[in-house]
Amino acid sequence: MTELDDAIDVPQGADRPDLAGLTPDELSSLVVELGGKPFQGKQLFRWIHKKGVTDFSAMTTLPKPLRAALAERTVVSTPEVVRRDTSSDGTTKFLLRLADGRQIESVFIPDTPSQTFCISTQVGCAMKCGFCLTGTMGLTRHLTAAEIAGQVRVLARELDFLDTPFNIVVMGMGEPLHNYDATMRALQLVGSEEGLHVSPRRVTLSTVGVLPGLQKLAEEPYMPNLAISLHATTEEQRDRLVPINRKYTLAQLMDACRRFPLKKRSRITFEYVMLAGVNDTIEDARRLVRLLNGLKAKVNLLPLNEAAGIPYRRPSDETVDAFAQVLANAHITVSVRKSRGRDIRAACGQLAVEKPAI
Ligand code: SAH
């Protein structure tokens, strides 16, 4: 069984606060402590998140003594771009290095039809889903809110999107609800009107169903769209493919989904990775229809992205189509995810980085 409490804590480094993880109000308090005025905290937030400037000496609207105090007592962490690979379909994968030398990946997926950033919430992942390459890494550590929001800031800067709208999918490495507080704080930072001001309607959080997190999410003021990585239609099948199911069962998960407060016109997306001969039969599709009965749902089929070390195969297009047809006949909106960036290993479940020597 997956243990949720064994994550290695985020290294705190020096005692200096990381400004990249603080809200405008928190920055204001800190600035006041350093002898500045509250509005300068908001200016500071704007420099970091809206303009992408992290060098205090370039923050020309702030008085020099305040800049000096900030430089002496605080840090602004920013993930550093180590590599940038662009796929033949335009998908771009960023390998980013964190302050402690650990590495993560973030992906830009163009024209889907919007522009989408796919971000990570952990170095590795503890969930160990049987078909996911990230799961084979295990969990190294949680990301901080600064590191999660920092990915958005870095991609926006690198791709020249500081003033252009984009979507965010929290579907990179890691299980966001296993790193709940940092993830929600990061979303609050990217949603802030002083910063990139990304509307929660443009954000989708994907989870395997860590139920305590799902219950808390239902009460968040900044509520992203919800995607559930379902992948199976019986407890036995899901126990095997998604080990966390042994702790939070399919029945409990579906119950939590039924109680989840959806915004007007919004629906829960159910992701279903298709594995040849494992969960891709017409009978599976019919069970899925029954499982979703009465729910405001749509289904996203993900034919497996194969990888060395993953003991499953991708079903044929005919099998995927037949499965989709059963759902469509039952009036469930269904899409088949076109795999993006497979040639650079940026597709779903393919994010995994070697542990760097540190
Ligand atoms: N941990 C969260 C966030 C990651 S989202 C979650 O699981 O929802 C990444 C999505 O890609 C998940 O739906 C995951 O199940 C899916 N995925 C993982 N490995 C895959 C693979 N090899 N092929 C296709 N999809 C995969």
Short mmCIF file of C-alpha atoms and ligand atoms in Angstrom, two decimals:
data_model
loop_
_atom_site.label_atom_id
_atom_site.label_comp_id
_atom_site.label_asym_id
_atom_site.label_seq_id
_atom_site.Cartn_x
_atom_site.Cartn_y
_atom_site.Cartn_z
CA MET A 1 0.00 0.00 0.00
CA THR A 2 1.12 3.49 -0.75
CA GLU A 3 2.17 5.34 2.36
CA LEU A 4 1.25 8.97 2.25
CA ASP A 5 3.17 10.17 5.24
CA ASP A 6 6.65 9.24 4.19
CA ALA A 7 7.46 12.26 2.05
CA ILE A 8 10.80 13.81 2.72
CA ASP A 9 10.25 17.32 3.91
CA VAL A 10 11.06 20.23 1.68
CA PRO A 11 14.52 21.48 2.60
CA GLN A 12 14.20 24.87 4.18
CA GLY A 13 17.68 26.04 3.24
CA ALA A 14 18.63 29.29 4.88
CA ASP A 15 16.28 31.03 7.25
CA ARG A 16 15.54 33.63 4.66
CA PRO A 17 11.92 33.61 3.50
CA ASP A 18 11.29 32.77 -0.16
CA LEU A 19 9.25 35.69 -1.46
CA ALA A 20 8.12 33.71 -4.50
CA GLY A 21 5.80 31.70 -2.24
CA LEU A 22 4.12 34.60 -0.46
CA THR A 23 0.78 36.26 -1.24
CA PRO A 24 0.50 40.03 -1.80
CA ASP A 25 -0.81 40.46 1.77
CA GLU A 26 2.04 38.43 3.23
CA LEU A 27 4.55 40.45 1.23
CA SER A 28 2.97 43.64 2.54
CA SER A 29 3.42 42.51 6.16
CA LEU A 30 7.01 41.56 5.47
CA VAL A 31 7.76 44.85 3.74
CA VAL A 32 6.27 46.75 6.70
CA GLU A 33 8.53 44.78 9.04
CA LEU A 34 11.45 45.96 6.95
CA GLY A 35 10.35 49.58 7.25
CA GLY A 36 8.39 49.87 4.01
CA LYS A 37 4.74 50.66 3.21
CA PRO A 38 2.01 48.04 2.66
CA PHE A 39 1.43 48.99 -1.00
CA GLN A 40 5.08 48.21 -1.69
CA GLY A 41 4.34 44.57 -0.88
CA LYS A 42 1.87 44.56 -3.75
CA GLN A 43 4.43 46.20 -6.00
CA LEU A 44 6.91 43.55 -5.02
CA PHE A 45 4.40 40.82 -5.92
CA ARG A 46 3.84 42.47 -9.30
CA TRP A 47 7.54 42.61 -10.02
CA ILE A 48 7.97 38.93 -9.27
CA HIS A 49 4.82 37.41 -10.74
CA LYS A 50 3.58 39.79 -13.39
CA LYS A 51 6.84 41.12 -14.78
CA GLY A 52 8.97 38.10 -14.00
CA VAL A 53 11.67 40.25 -12.39
CA THR A 54 13.44 38.65 -9.42
CA ASP A 55 16.53 40.81 -9.14
CA PHE A 56 15.85 43.40 -6.43
CA SER A 57 18.15 45.96 -8.01
CA ALA A 58 15.86 46.03 -11.08
CA MET A 59 12.71 46.74 -9.00
CA THR A 60 12.91 50.44 -9.63
CA THR A 61 9.58 51.43 -8.04
CA LEU A 62 10.84 50.30 -4.62
CA PRO A 63 13.03 52.60 -2.52
CA LYS A 64 16.70 51.65 -2.45
CA PRO A 65 16.93 50.95 1.32
CA LEU A 66 14.00 48.54 1.05
CA ARG A 67 15.63 46.80 -1.89
CA ALA A 68 18.84 46.47 0.10
CA ALA A 69 16.97 45.04 3.12
CA LEU A 70 15.14 42.57 0.89
CA ALA A 71 18.37 41.47 -0.77
CA GLU A 72 19.97 40.91 2.60
CA ARG A 73 17.14 39.10 4.36
CA THR A 74 15.09 37.29 1.72
CA VAL A 75 15.36 35.23 -1.45
CA VAL A 76 13.21 34.87 -4.55
CA SER A 77 13.58 31.30 -5.81
CA THR A 78 13.08 30.66 -9.50
CA PRO A 79 13.34 27.24 -11.16
CA GLU A 80 16.22 27.36 -13.62
CA VAL A 81 15.77 26.10 -17.17
CA VAL A 82 18.31 23.33 -17.77
CA ARG A 83 16.93 22.03 -21.05
CA ARG A 84 14.21 22.86 -23.47
CA ASP A 85 13.06 20.26 -26.03
CA THR A 86 10.49 20.99 -28.71
CA SER A 87 8.52 18.18 -30.29
CA SER A 88 7.56 18.00 -33.95
CA ASP A 89 4.00 18.99 -32.87
CA GLY A 90 5.22 22.11 -31.04
CA THR A 91 4.94 20.65 -27.54
CA THR A 92 7.85 21.94 -25.50
CA LYS A 93 9.25 20.20 -22.47
CA PHE A 94 11.24 22.15 -19.90
CA LEU A 95 13.66 20.46 -17.56
CA LEU A 96 13.93 22.73 -14.52
CA ARG A 97 16.44 22.71 -11.70
CA LEU A 98 15.34 23.68 -8.19
CA ALA A 99 17.40 25.40 -5.52
CA ASP A 100 18.49 22.07 -3.98
CA GLY A 101 19.58 20.65 -7.33
CA ARG A 102 16.52 18.40 -7.79
CA GLN A 103 14.94 18.47 -11.20
CA ILE A 104 11.37 18.52 -12.46
CA GLU A 105 9.63 18.82 -15.80
CA SER A 106 6.95 21.20 -17.05
CA VAL A 107 5.36 21.07 -20.48
CA PHE A 108 3.89 23.62 -22.86
CA ILE A 109 1.19 22.20 -25.12
CA PRO A 110 0.16 24.61 -27.89
CA ASP A 111 -3.23 24.91 -29.63
CA THR A 112 -5.40 22.38 -27.82
CA PRO A 113 -7.22 24.70 -28.82
CA SER A 114 -5.90 26.95 -26.07
CA GLN A 115 -2.31 27.28 -24.98
CA THR A 116 -1.68 25.02 -22.01
CA PHE A 117 1.01 24.75 -19.35
CA CYS A 118 1.29 21.36 -17.65
CA ILE A 119 2.97 21.70 -14.25
CA SER A 120 4.39 19.38 -11.59
CA THR A 121 3.64 19.32 -7.86
CA GLN A 122 6.25 16.85 -6.59
CA VAL A 123 9.69 15.54 -7.48
CA GLY A 124 8.55 12.04 -8.46
CA CYS A 125 5.31 10.59 -7.13
CA ALA A 126 4.28 8.20 -4.36
CA MET A 127 1.20 6.83 -6.11
CA LYS A 128 2.98 4.18 -8.18
CA CYS A 129 0.25 3.68 -10.76
CA GLY A 130 1.31 0.62 -12.73
CA PHE A 131 1.47 2.28 -16.16
CA CYS A 132 3.06 5.63 -15.24
CA LEU A 133 6.75 6.31 -15.64
CA THR A 134 6.78 9.05 -12.99
CA GLY A 135 5.51 6.45 -10.52
CA THR A 136 8.61 4.33 -11.08
CA MET A 137 10.73 7.17 -9.63
CA GLY A 138 9.01 7.06 -6.26
CA LEU A 139 8.61 10.27 -4.31
CA THR A 140 11.70 12.34 -3.64
CA ARG A 141 9.97 15.36 -2.14
CA HIS A 142 7.05 17.75 -2.32
CA LEU A 143 7.46 21.01 -4.21
CA THR A 144 6.95 24.28 -2.37
CA ALA A 145 4.23 26.70 -3.47
CA ALA A 146 7.02 28.93 -4.83
CA GLU A 147 8.32 26.05 -6.96
CA ILE A 148 4.88 25.12 -8.28
CA ALA A 149 3.89 28.70 -9.12
CA GLY A 150 7.46 29.30 -10.30
CA GLN A 151 6.97 26.84 -13.17
CA VAL A 152 4.11 28.98 -14.46
CA ARG A 153 6.15 32.13 -14.12
CA VAL A 154 9.16 30.61 -15.89
CA LEU A 155 7.12 29.17 -18.77
CA ALA A 156 5.22 32.45 -19.20
CA ARG A 157 8.51 34.32 -19.36
CA GLU A 158 10.32 31.81 -21.61
CA LEU A 159 7.40 31.58 -24.04
CA ASP A 160 6.55 35.27 -23.94
CA PHE A 161 3.13 34.72 -22.38
CA LEU A 162 3.30 37.28 -19.58
CA ASP A 163 0.40 39.17 -21.20
CA THR A 164 -1.27 36.34 -23.12
CA PRO A 165 -3.95 34.06 -21.62
CA PHE A 166 -3.14 30.40 -21.14
CA ASN A 167 -4.58 27.36 -19.38
CA ILE A 168 -2.91 25.38 -16.64
CA VAL A 169 -3.26 21.66 -16.11
CA VAL A 170 -1.89 20.29 -12.86
CA MET A 171 -1.03 17.03 -14.59
CA GLY A 172 2.75 16.91 -14.51
CA MET A 173 4.88 14.93 -12.09
CA GLY A 174 3.31 14.21 -8.73
CA GLU A 175 -0.08 13.92 -7.10
CA PRO A 176 -1.37 17.42 -6.33
CA LEU A 177 -3.70 16.37 -3.52
CA HIS A 178 -0.80 14.61 -1.80
CA ASN A 179 0.84 18.03 -1.63
CA TYR A 180 -2.34 19.87 -0.91
CA ASP A 181 -1.36 23.07 0.86
CA ALA A 182 1.52 23.98 -1.44
CA THR A 183 -0.58 23.24 -4.52
CA MET A 184 -3.51 25.36 -3.39
CA ARG A 185 -1.24 28.19 -2.33
CA ALA A 186 0.46 28.08 -5.73
CA LEU A 187 -2.90 28.29 -7.49
CA GLN A 188 -3.80 31.25 -5.31
CA LEU A 189 -0.54 32.94 -6.37
CA VAL A 190 -1.08 32.40 -10.10
CA GLY A 191 -4.71 33.48 -9.69
CA SER A 192 -3.89 36.73 -7.92
CA GLU A 193 -4.91 39.83 -9.82
CA GLU A 194 -1.61 41.44 -8.88
CA GLY A 195 0.14 38.63 -10.75
CA LEU A 196 -0.68 36.53 -13.80
CA HIS A 197 -4.38 36.57 -12.82
CA VAL A 198 -5.20 33.13 -14.18
CA SER A 199 -8.91 32.47 -13.68
CA PRO A 200 -9.75 29.18 -11.92
CA ARG A 201 -11.85 28.32 -14.98
CA ARG A 202 -8.58 28.06 -16.88
CA VAL A 203 -7.05 25.64 -14.38
CA THR A 204 -7.63 21.89 -14.20
CA LEU A 205 -6.36 19.82 -11.32
CA SER A 206 -6.01 16.09 -11.91
CA THR A 207 -5.99 13.58 -9.07
CA VAL A 208 -6.03 9.84 -8.50
CA GLY A 209 -8.52 10.52 -5.71
CA VAL A 210 -6.78 11.29 -2.43
CA LEU A 211 -10.09 11.65 -0.63
CA PRO A 212 -9.23 13.97 2.27
CA GLY A 213 -7.78 16.39 -0.29
CA LEU A 214 -10.84 16.09 -2.51
CA GLN A 215 -13.06 16.95 0.44
CA LYS A 216 -10.98 20.03 1.26
CA LEU A 217 -10.91 21.08 -2.39
CA ALA A 218 -14.70 21.17 -2.37
CA GLU A 219 -14.47 24.12 0.01
CA GLU A 220 -11.78 26.18 -1.70
CA PRO A 221 -12.57 29.73 -2.78
CA TYR A 222 -10.23 29.32 -5.78
CA MET A 223 -11.77 26.18 -7.25
CA PRO A 224 -10.09 24.70 -10.32
CA ASN A 225 -11.80 22.31 -12.73
CA LEU A 226 -11.51 18.75 -11.56
CA ALA A 227 -10.16 15.74 -13.42
CA ILE A 228 -10.18 12.29 -11.86
CA SER A 229 -7.73 9.63 -13.00
CA LEU A 230 -10.15 6.71 -12.87
CA HIS A 231 -8.65 4.05 -15.18
CA ALA A 232 -10.74 1.15 -13.89
CA THR A 233 -14.34 0.18 -13.25
CA THR A 234 -14.07 -2.45 -10.51
CA GLU A 235 -12.32 -2.36 -7.15
CA GLU A 236 -10.10 -5.34 -8.08
CA GLN A 237 -9.00 -3.78 -11.34
CA ARG A 238 -8.34 -0.40 -9.75
CA ASP A 239 -6.51 -1.92 -6.76
CA ARG A 240 -4.04 -3.34 -9.26
CA LEU A 241 -3.61 -0.31 -11.52
CA VAL A 242 -3.91 2.52 -8.99
CA PRO A 243 -2.62 1.25 -5.62
CA ILE A 244 -4.07 4.17 -3.62
CA ASN A 245 -7.44 2.54 -4.35
CA ARG A 246 -6.69 0.10 -1.55
CA LYS A 247 -6.88 3.03 0.82
CA TYR A 248 -9.53 5.19 -0.85
CA THR A 249 -11.82 2.86 -2.75
CA LEU A 250 -13.52 3.37 -6.08
CA ALA A 251 -16.90 3.35 -4.33
CA GLN A 252 -15.77 6.11 -1.94
CA LEU A 253 -14.24 8.08 -4.80
CA MET A 254 -17.41 7.98 -6.88
CA ASP A 255 -19.37 9.00 -3.82
CA ALA A 256 -17.05 12.00 -3.26
CA CYS A 257 -17.46 12.96 -6.94
CA ARG A 258 -21.23 12.90 -6.61
CA ARG A 259 -21.02 15.25 -3.65
CA PHE A 260 -18.45 17.56 -5.25
CA PRO A 261 -19.92 21.06 -5.71
CA LEU A 262 -19.63 21.79 -9.42
CA LYS A 263 -19.86 25.25 -10.82
CA LYS A 264 -22.62 26.02 -13.28
CA ARG A 265 -22.20 24.22 -16.59
CA SER A 266 -19.04 22.53 -15.42
CA ARG A 267 -18.39 18.80 -15.35
CA ILE A 268 -15.86 16.44 -13.86
CA THR A 269 -13.44 14.98 -16.39
CA PHE A 270 -12.73 11.30 -15.90
CA GLU A 271 -9.42 10.21 -17.35
CA TYR A 272 -9.18 6.61 -18.39
CA VAL A 273 -5.86 5.24 -19.55
CA MET A 274 -6.50 2.36 -21.96
CA LEU A 275 -4.36 -0.74 -21.57
CA ALA A 276 -4.62 -3.52 -24.15
CA GLY A 277 -6.41 -6.57 -22.79
CA VAL A 278 -6.62 -5.10 -19.28
CA ASN A 279 -9.39 -2.48 -19.10
CA ASP A 280 -10.37 -1.90 -22.74
CA THR A 281 -13.29 -4.26 -23.38
CA ILE A 282 -16.87 -3.39 -24.26
CA GLU A 283 -17.83 -4.76 -20.86
CA ASP A 284 -15.44 -2.24 -19.21
CA ALA A 285 -17.04 0.56 -21.23
CA ARG A 286 -20.52 -0.51 -20.13
CA ARG A 287 -19.43 -0.61 -16.51
CA LEU A 288 -17.97 2.88 -16.92
CA VAL A 289 -21.32 4.12 -18.22
CA ARG A 290 -23.06 2.67 -15.17
CA LEU A 291 -20.46 4.14 -12.82
CA LEU A 292 -20.98 7.63 -14.23
CA ASN A 293 -24.75 7.39 -14.21
CA GLY A 294 -26.28 10.66 -13.00
CA LEU A 295 -22.94 12.48 -12.79
CA LYS A 296 -22.09 15.61 -14.74
CA ALA A 297 -19.13 13.98 -16.39
CA LYS A 298 -17.03 13.77 -19.49
CA VAL A 299 -14.51 11.10 -20.29
CA ASN A 300 -11.05 11.53 -21.67
CA LEU A 301 -9.62 8.29 -23.01
CA LEU A 302 -5.83 8.07 -22.87
CA PRO A 303 -4.52 5.23 -25.00
CA LEU A 304 -1.37 4.18 -23.16
CA ASN A 305 1.87 5.92 -24.01
CA GLU A 306 4.18 2.97 -23.96
CA ALA A 307 7.56 3.18 -22.28
CA ALA A 308 10.39 0.81 -21.49
CA GLY A 309 9.78 -0.64 -18.04
CA ILE A 310 5.99 -0.28 -18.26
CA PRO A 311 4.44 -3.76 -18.54
CA TYR A 312 1.37 -2.76 -20.59
CA ARG A 313 0.55 -2.19 -24.26
CA ARG A 314 -1.49 0.38 -26.10
CA PRO A 315 -4.75 -0.97 -27.55
CA SER A 316 -5.51 -0.70 -31.27
CA ASP A 317 -7.35 2.37 -32.61
CA GLU A 318 -10.36 0.12 -33.35
CA THR A 319 -10.53 -1.00 -29.73
CA VAL A 320 -10.34 2.61 -28.53
CA ASP A 321 -13.05 3.68 -31.01
CA ALA A 322 -15.37 0.84 -30.00
CA PHE A 323 -14.93 1.74 -26.34
CA ALA A 324 -15.61 5.41 -27.07
CA GLN A 325 -18.71 4.49 -29.07
CA VAL A 326 -20.30 2.74 -26.08
CA LEU A 327 -19.88 5.94 -24.05
CA ALA A 328 -21.14 8.16 -26.86
CA ASN A 329 -24.21 5.93 -27.30
CA ALA A 330 -24.96 6.52 -23.62
CA HIS A 331 -24.74 10.29 -24.25
CA ILE A 332 -21.49 10.72 -22.37
CA THR A 333 -19.14 13.27 -23.91
CA VAL A 334 -15.99 11.40 -24.76
CA SER A 335 -12.69 12.47 -26.26
CA VAL A 336 -9.62 10.49 -27.09
CA ARG A 337 -6.52 12.31 -26.00
CA LYS A 338 -4.23 12.88 -28.86
CA SER A 339 -0.85 12.20 -27.48
CA ARG A 340 1.37 15.25 -27.66
CA GLY A 341 5.11 15.39 -27.47
CA ARG A 342 5.71 11.66 -27.47
CA ASP A 343 8.92 12.04 -29.44
CA ILE A 344 10.45 14.04 -26.58
CA ARG A 345 8.90 11.96 -23.79
CA ALA A 346 6.64 14.83 -22.77
CA ALA A 347 3.37 12.91 -23.07
CA CYS A 348 1.11 11.83 -20.19
CA GLY A 349 2.87 9.55 -17.78
CA GLN A 350 6.22 9.98 -19.50
CA LEU A 351 7.69 12.63 -17.24
CA ALA A 352 10.57 11.21 -15.26
CA VAL A 353 13.98 12.63 -14.59
CA GLU A 354 17.17 10.96 -13.58
CA LYS A 355 18.31 11.92 -10.14
CA PRO A 356 21.02 14.49 -10.70
CA ALA A 357 24.31 14.19 -8.90
CA ILE A 358 24.23 16.79 -6.12
N1 SAH B 1 -1.22 12.33 -10.16
C1 SAH B 1 -2.24 13.05 -10.86
C2 SAH B 1 -1.67 14.07 -11.81
C3 SAH B 1 -0.92 13.47 -13.00
S1 SAH B 1 -1.96 13.61 -14.39
C4 SAH B 1 -3.15 12.09 -11.58
O1 SAH B 1 -2.79 10.93 -11.69
O2 SAH B 1 -4.25 12.48 -11.97
C5 SAH B 1 -1.21 12.57 -15.55
C6 SAH B 1 -2.25 11.74 -16.28
O3 SAH B 1 -1.58 10.90 -17.23
C7 SAH B 1 -3.00 10.83 -15.33
O4 SAH B 1 -4.34 10.67 -15.72
C8 SAH B 1 -2.23 9.54 -15.54
O5 SAH B 1 -2.96 8.44 -15.15
C9 SAH B 1 -1.97 9.57 -17.01
N2 SAH B 1 -0.90 8.65 -17.41
C10 SAH B 1 0.09 8.19 -16.64
N3 SAH B 1 0.88 7.36 -17.34
C11 SAH B 1 0.37 7.31 -18.58
C12 SAH B 1 0.78 6.64 -19.76
N4 SAH B 1 1.85 5.86 -19.78
N5 SAH B 1 0.03 6.81 -20.87
C13 SAH B 1 -1.05 7.62 -20.85
N6 SAH B 1 -1.46 8.29 -19.77
C14 SAH B 1 -0.77 8.13 -18.63
#
